[in-house]
Short mmCIF file of C-alpha atoms and ligand atoms in Angstrom, two decimals:
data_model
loop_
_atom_site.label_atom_id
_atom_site.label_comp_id
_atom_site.label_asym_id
_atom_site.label_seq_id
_atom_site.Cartn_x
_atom_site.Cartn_y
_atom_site.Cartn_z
CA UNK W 1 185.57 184.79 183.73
CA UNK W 2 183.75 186.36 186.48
CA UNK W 3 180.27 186.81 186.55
CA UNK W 4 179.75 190.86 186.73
CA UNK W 5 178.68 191.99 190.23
CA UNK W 6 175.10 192.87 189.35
CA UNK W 7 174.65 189.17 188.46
CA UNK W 8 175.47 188.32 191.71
CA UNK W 9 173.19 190.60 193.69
CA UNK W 10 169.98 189.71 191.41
CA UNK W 11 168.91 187.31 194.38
CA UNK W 12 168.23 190.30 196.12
CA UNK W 13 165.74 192.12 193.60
CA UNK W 14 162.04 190.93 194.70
CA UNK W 15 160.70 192.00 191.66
CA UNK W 16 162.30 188.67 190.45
CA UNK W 17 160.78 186.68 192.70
CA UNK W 18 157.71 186.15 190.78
CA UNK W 19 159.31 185.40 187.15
CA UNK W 20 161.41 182.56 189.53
CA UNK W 21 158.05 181.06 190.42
CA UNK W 22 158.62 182.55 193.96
CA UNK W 23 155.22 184.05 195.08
CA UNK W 24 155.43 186.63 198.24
CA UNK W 25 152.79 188.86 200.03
CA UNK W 26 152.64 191.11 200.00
CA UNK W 27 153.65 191.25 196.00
CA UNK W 28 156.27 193.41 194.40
CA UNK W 29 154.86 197.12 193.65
CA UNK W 30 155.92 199.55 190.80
CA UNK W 31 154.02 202.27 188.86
CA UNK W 32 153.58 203.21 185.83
CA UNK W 33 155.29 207.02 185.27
CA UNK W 34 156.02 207.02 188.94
CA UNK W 35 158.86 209.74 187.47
CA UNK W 36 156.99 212.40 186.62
CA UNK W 37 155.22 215.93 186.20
CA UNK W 38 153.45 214.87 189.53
CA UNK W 39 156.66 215.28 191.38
CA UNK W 40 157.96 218.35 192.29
CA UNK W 41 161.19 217.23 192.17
CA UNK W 42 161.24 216.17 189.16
CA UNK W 43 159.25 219.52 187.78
CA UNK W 44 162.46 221.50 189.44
CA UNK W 45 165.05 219.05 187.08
CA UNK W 46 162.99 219.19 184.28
CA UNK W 47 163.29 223.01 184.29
CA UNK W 48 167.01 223.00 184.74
CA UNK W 49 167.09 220.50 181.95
CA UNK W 50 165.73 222.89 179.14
CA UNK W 51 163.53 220.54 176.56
CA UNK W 52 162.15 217.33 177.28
CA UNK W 53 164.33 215.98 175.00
CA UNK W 54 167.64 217.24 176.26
CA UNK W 55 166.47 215.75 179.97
CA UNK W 56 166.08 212.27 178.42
CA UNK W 57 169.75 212.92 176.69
CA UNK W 58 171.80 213.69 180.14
CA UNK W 59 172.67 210.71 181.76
CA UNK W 60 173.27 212.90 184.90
CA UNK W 61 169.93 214.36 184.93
CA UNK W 62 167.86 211.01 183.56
CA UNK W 63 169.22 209.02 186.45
CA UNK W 64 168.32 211.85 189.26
CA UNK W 65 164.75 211.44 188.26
CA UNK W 66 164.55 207.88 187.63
CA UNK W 67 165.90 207.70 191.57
CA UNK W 68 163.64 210.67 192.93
CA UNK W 69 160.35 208.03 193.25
CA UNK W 70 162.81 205.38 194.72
CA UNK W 71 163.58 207.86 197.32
CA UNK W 72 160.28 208.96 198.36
CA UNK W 73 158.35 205.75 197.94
CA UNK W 74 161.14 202.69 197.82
CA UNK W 75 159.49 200.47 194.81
CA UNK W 76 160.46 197.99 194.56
CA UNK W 77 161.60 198.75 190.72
CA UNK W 78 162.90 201.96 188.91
CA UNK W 79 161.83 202.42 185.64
CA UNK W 80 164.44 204.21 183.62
CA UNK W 81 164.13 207.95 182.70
CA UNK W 82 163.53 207.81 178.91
CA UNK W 83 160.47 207.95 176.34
CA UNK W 84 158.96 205.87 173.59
CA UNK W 85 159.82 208.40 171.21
CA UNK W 86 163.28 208.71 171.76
CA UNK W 87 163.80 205.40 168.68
CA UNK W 88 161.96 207.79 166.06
CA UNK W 89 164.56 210.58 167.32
CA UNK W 90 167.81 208.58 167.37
CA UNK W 91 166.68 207.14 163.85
CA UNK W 92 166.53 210.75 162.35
CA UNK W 93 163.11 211.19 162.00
CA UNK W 94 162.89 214.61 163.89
CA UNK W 95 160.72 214.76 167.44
CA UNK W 96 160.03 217.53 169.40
CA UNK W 97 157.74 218.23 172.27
CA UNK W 98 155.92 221.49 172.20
CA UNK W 99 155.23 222.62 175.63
CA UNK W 100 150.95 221.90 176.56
CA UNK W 101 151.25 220.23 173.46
CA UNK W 102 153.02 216.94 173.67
CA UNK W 103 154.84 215.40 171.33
CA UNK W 104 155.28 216.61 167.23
CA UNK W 105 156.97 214.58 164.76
CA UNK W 106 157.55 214.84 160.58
CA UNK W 107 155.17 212.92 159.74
CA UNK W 108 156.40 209.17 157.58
CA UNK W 109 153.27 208.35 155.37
CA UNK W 110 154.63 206.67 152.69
CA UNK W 111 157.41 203.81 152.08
CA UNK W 112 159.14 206.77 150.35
CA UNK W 113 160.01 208.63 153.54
CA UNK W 114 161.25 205.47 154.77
CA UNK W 115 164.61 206.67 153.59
CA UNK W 116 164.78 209.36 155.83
CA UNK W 117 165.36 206.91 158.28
CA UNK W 118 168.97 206.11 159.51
CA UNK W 119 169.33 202.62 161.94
CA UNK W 120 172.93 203.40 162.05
CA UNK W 121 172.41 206.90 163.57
CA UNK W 122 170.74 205.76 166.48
CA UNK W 123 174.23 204.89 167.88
CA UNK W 124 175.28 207.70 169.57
CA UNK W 125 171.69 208.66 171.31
CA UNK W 126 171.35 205.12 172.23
CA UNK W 127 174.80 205.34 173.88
CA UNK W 128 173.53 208.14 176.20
CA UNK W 129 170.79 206.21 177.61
CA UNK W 130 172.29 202.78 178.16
CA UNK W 131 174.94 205.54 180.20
CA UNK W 132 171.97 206.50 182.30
CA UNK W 133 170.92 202.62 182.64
CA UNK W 134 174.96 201.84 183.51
CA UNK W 135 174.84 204.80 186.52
CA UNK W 136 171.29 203.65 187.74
CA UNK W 137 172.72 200.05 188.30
CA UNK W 138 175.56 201.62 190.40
CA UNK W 139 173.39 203.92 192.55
CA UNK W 140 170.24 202.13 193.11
CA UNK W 141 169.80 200.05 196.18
CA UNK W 142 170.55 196.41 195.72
CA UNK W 143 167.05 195.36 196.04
CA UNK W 144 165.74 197.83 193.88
CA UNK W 145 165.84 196.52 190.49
CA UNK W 146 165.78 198.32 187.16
CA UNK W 147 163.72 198.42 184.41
CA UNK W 148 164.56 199.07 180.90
CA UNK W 149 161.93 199.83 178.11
CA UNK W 150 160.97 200.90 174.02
CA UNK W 151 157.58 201.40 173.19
CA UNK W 152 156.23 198.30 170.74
CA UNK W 153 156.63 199.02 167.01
CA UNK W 154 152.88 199.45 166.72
CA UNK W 155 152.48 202.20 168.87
CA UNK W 156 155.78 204.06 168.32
CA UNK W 157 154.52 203.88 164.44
CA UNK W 158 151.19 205.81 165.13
CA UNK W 159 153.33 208.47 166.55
CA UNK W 160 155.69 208.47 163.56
CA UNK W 161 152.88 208.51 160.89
CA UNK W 162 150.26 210.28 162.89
CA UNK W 163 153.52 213.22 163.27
CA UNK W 164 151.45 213.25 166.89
CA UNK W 165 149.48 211.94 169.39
CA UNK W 166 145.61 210.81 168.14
CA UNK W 167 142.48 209.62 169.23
CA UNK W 168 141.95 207.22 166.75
CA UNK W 169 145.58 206.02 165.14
CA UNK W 170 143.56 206.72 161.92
CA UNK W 171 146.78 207.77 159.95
CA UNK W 172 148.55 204.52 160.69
CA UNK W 173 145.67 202.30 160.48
CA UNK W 174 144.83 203.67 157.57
CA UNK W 175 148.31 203.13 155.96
CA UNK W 176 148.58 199.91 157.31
CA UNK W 177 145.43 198.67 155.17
CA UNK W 178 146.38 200.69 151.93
CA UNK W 179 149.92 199.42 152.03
CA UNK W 180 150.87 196.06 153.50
CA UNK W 181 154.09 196.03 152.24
CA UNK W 182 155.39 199.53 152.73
CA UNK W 183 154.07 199.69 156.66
CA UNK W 184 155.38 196.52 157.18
CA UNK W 185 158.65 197.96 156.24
CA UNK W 186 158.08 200.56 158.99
CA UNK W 187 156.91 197.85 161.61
CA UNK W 188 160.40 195.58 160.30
CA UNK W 189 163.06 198.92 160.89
CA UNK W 190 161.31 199.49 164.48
CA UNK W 191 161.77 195.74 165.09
CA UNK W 192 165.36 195.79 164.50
CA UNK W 193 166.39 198.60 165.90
CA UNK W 194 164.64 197.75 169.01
CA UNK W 195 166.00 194.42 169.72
CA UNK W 196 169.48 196.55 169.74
CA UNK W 197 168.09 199.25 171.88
CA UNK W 198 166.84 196.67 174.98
CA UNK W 199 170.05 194.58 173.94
CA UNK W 200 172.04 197.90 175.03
CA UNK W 201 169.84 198.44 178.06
CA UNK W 202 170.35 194.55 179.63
CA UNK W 203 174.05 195.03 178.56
CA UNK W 204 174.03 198.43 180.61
CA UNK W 205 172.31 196.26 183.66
CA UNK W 206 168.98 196.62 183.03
CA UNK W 207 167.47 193.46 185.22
CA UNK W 208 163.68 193.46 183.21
CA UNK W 209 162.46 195.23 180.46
CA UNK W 210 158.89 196.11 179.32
CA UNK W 211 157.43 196.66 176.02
CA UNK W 212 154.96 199.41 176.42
CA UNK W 213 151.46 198.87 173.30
CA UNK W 214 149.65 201.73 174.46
CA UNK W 215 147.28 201.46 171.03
CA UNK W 216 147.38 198.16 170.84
CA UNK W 217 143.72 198.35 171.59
CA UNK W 218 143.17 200.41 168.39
CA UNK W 219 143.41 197.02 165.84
CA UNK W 220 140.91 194.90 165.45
CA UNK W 221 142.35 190.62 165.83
CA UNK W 222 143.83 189.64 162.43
CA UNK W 223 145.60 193.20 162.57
CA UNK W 224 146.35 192.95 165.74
CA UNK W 225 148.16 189.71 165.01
CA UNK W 226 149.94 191.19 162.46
CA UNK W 227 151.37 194.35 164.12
CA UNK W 228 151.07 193.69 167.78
CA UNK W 229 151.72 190.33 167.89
CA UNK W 230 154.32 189.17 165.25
CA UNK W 231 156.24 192.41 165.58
CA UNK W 232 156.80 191.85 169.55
CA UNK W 233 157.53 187.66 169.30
CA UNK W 234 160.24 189.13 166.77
CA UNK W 235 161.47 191.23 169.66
CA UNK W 236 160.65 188.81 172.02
CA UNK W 237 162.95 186.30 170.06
CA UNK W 238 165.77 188.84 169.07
CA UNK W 239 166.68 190.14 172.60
CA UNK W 240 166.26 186.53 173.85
CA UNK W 241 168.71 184.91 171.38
CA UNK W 242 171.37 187.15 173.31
CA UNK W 243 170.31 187.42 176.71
CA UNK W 244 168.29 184.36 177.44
CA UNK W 245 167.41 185.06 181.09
CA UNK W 246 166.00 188.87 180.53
CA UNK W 247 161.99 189.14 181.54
CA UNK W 248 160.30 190.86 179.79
CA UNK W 249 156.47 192.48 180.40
CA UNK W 250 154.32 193.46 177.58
CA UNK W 251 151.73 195.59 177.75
CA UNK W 252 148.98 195.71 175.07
CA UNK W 253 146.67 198.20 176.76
CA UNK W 254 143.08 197.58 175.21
CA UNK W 255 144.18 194.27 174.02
CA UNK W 256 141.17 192.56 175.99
CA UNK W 257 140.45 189.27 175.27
CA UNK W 258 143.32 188.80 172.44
CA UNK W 259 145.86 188.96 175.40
CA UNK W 260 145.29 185.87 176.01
CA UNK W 261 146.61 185.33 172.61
CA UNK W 262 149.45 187.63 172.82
CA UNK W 263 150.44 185.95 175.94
CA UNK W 264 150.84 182.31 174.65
CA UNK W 265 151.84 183.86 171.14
CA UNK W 266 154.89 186.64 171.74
CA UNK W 267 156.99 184.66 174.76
CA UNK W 268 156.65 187.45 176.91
CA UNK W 269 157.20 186.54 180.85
CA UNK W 270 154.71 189.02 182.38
CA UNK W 271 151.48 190.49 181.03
CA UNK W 272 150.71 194.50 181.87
CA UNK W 273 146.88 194.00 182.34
CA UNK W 274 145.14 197.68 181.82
CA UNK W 275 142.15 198.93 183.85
CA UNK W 276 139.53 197.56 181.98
CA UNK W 277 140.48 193.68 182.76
CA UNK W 278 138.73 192.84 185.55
CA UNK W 279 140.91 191.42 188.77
CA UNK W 280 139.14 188.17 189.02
CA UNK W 281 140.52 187.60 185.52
CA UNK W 282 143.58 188.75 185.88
CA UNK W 283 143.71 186.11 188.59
CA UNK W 284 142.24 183.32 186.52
CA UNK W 285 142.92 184.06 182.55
CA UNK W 286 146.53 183.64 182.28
CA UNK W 287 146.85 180.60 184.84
CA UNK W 288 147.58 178.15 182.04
CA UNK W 289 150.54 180.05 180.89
CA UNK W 290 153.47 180.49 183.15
CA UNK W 291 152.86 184.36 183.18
CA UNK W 292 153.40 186.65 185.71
CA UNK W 293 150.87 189.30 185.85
CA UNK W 294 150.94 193.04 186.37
CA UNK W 295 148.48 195.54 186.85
CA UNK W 296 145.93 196.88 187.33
CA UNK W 297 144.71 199.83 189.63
CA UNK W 298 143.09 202.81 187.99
CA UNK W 299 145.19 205.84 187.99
CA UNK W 300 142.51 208.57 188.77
CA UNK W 301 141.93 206.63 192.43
CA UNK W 302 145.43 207.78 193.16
CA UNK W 303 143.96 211.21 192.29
CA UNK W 304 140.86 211.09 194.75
CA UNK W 305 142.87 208.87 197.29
CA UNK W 306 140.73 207.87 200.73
CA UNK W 307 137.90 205.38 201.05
CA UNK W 308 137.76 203.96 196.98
CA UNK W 309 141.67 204.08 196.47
CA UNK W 310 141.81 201.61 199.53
CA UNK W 311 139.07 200.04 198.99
CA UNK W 312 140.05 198.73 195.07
CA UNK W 313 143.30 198.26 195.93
CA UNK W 314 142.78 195.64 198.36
CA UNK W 315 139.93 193.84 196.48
CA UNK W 316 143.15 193.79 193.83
CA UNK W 317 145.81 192.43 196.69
CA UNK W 318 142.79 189.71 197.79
CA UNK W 319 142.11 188.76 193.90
CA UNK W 320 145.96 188.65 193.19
CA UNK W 321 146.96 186.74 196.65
CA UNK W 322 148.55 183.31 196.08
CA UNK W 323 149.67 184.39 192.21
CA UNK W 324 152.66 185.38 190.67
CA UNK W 325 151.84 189.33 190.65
CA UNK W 326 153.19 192.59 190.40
CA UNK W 327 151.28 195.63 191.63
CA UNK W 328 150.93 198.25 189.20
CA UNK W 329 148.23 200.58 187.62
CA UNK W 330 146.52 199.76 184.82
CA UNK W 331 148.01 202.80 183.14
CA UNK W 332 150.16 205.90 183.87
CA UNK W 333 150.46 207.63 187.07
CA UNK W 334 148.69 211.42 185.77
CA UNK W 335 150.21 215.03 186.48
CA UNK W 336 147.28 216.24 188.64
CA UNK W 337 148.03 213.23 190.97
CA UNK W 338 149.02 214.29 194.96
CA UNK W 339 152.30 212.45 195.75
CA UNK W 340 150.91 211.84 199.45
CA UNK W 341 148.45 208.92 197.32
CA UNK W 342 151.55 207.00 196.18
CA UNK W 343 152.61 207.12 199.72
CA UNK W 344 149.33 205.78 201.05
CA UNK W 345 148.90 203.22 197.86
CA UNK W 346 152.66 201.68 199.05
CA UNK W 347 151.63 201.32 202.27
CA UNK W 348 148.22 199.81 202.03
CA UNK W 349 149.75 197.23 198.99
CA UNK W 350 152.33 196.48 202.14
CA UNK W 351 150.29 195.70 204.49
CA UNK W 352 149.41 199.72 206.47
O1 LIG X 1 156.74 217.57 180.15
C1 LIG X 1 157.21 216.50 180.53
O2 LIG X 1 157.95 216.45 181.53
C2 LIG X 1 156.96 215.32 179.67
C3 LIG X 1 156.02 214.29 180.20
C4 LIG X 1 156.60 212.94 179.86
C5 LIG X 1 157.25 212.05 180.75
C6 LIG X 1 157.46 212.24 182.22
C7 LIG X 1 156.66 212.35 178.57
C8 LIG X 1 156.20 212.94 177.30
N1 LIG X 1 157.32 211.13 178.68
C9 LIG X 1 157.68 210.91 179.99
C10 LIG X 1 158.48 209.78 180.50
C11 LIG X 1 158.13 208.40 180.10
N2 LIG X 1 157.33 208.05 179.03
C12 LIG X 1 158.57 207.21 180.74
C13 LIG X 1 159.60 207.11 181.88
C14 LIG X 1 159.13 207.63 183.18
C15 LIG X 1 158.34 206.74 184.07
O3 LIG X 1 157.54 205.92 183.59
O4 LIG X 1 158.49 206.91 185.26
C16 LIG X 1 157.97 206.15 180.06
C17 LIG X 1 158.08 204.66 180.40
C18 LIG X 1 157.22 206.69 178.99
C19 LIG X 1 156.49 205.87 178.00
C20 LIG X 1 155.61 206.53 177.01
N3 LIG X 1 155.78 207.72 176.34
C21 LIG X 1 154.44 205.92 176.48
C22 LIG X 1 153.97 204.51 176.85
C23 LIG X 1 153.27 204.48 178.17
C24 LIG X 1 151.96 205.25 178.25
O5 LIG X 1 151.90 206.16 179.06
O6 LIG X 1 151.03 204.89 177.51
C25 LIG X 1 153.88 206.79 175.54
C26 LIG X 1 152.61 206.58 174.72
C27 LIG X 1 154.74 207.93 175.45
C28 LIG X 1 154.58 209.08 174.53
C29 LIG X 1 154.54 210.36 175.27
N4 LIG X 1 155.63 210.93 175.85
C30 LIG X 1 155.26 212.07 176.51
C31 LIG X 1 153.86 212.23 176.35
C32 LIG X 1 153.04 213.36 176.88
C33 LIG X 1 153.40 211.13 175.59
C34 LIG X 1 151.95 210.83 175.20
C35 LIG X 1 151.60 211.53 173.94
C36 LIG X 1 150.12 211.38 173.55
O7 LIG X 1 149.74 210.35 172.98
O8 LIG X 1 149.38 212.33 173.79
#
């Protein structure tokens, strides 16, 4: 049979290069919620949309914004439209997002509410967004390539037990100590359903996908292990078995020094390094490993722009030359950012 045409264009996606050993200056450059409130593009479509929600749910509309940054800036990767939270809403569990107030969720704090969730009914919502993945791969640019995502089971359970965002992850840590068992049930339904999830998205045409630990940072090692680690090597594993070719990037922001761990322990193919790992580091830690690395600007320098956002990001470029590296931020793009930064921050990372 033949091999389906995006197959046969993949030579042509440099964000590849570096998971085929193929190092190239200057390096491959995506962002972290380059789609986003910072946009006024995107601000317009979001208002047409109605709730946050119902934007992530229209194909039509998910894919517009998912292209707008690819437009303005030409990244060299889209990241698709679509949230964490969207696996706790297909499984039944009830999200909404409150305007100024970010996400709200029934809260699951015992092994008793675990029966309020439904793996099966995550078919049809699932459906929608591998849709949006399937139109992306048609009208992206053939070297653009696209990334699919779910949030790790970790830090999409704070969110689900929590019934919010935190500080702390108190409610889920918490939980996690009382009741091995019953969170580990939790952790093993978010497992599952997410190999299927990125297994629709690389069916769709999804070309890399990233597991996103924002909270990883919130467990000290041995539970860290346990529900950072184990968890995403299950994932890790699970999408593998099907498609063995898919890279995948994890990011366990505030990991530190157990990355190095998660690294040789999960089987991911690139490491998300956040802002507090320094450069030289990122350079140097992960050499033993065939890793690519990612990372690692702070986001707030592409708020103030000028002299320190060009300065850092070419002591990055110069720390980073010679390895296999993607340019990225070591977390989120914020709202308050001036698009004309992103525009400077792509040209300086090639070469302005
Ligand atoms: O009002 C709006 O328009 C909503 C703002 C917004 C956006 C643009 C949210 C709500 N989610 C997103 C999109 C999104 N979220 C993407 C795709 C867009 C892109 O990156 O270009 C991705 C990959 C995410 C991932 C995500 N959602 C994470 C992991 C990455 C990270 O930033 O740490 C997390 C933790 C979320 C949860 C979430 N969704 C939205 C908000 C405000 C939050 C954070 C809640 C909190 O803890 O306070």
């Amino acid at each position: 049979m033949a091999k389906p045409f995006r197959h046969a264009s993949k030579q042509s996606l440099r964000l590849l290069d570096p998971f085929n050993g193929v190092v190239t200056s200057p390096p491959p450059i995506w962002l972290m919620r380059q789609a986003g409130r910072y946009l006024p593009e995107y601000r317009e479509v979001r208002t047409k949309a109605g709730g946050f929600l119902d934007l992530c749910y229209n194909p039509a509309l998910a894919a517009e914004v998912t292209l707008q940054p690819i437009r303005r800036y030409g990244f060299d990767a889209a990241i698709l439209f679509a949230d964490i939270l969207l696996v706790p809403d297909a499984l039944g569990q009830g999200v909404r997002f409150a305007e100024g107030e970010g996400p709200l969720l029934d809260p699951i704090t015992s092994a008793a509410d675990l029966s309020r969730l439904q793996p099966s009914a995550t078919r049809s919502k699932y459906a929608l967004v591998a849709e949006t993945v399937a139109r992306l791969r048609q009208d992206l640019p053939k070297e653009t390539a696209l990334i699919g995502f779910c949030g790790a089971p970790w830090t999409v359970a704070t969110y689900m037990v929590e019934g919010r965002g935190s500080k702390d992850q108190a409610a889920a840590r918490l939980w996690a100590y009382r009741d091995r068992d019953g969170f580990q049930s939790l952790i093993d339904i978010l497992v599952e359903t997410s190999i299927d999830y990125l297994g629709q998205q690389v069916k769709a045409g999804a070309d890399v996908l990233q597991i996103f630990d924002t909270w990883a940072g919130a467990l000290p090692d041995d539970e860290l292990d346990r529900w950072v680690v184990e968890p995403t090597k299950r994932i890790v594993e699970g999408v593998k078995s099907a498609h063995p070719d898919i890279p995948i990037i994890g990011f366990p922001r505030g990991a530190g020094g157990a990355a190095l761990w998660y690294v040789s322990e999960t089987g991911v193919d690139g490491i998300g390094c956040d802002t507090a790992m320094p450069p030289y580091m990122m350079g140097e830690a992960f050499e033993d490993e065939p890793t690519v690395v990612q990372g690692n600007l702070d986001p707030l320098l592409l708020v103030v722009g000028g002299e320190p956002l060009e300065e850092r990001t070419r002591e990055i470029l110069d720390l980073m030359e010679g390895k296999r590296f993607i340019f990225n931020l070591g977390h989120g793009i914020v709202p308050q950012t001036p698009p004309e930064n992103v525009a400077r921050l792509v040209e300086i990372v090639r070469g302005g």
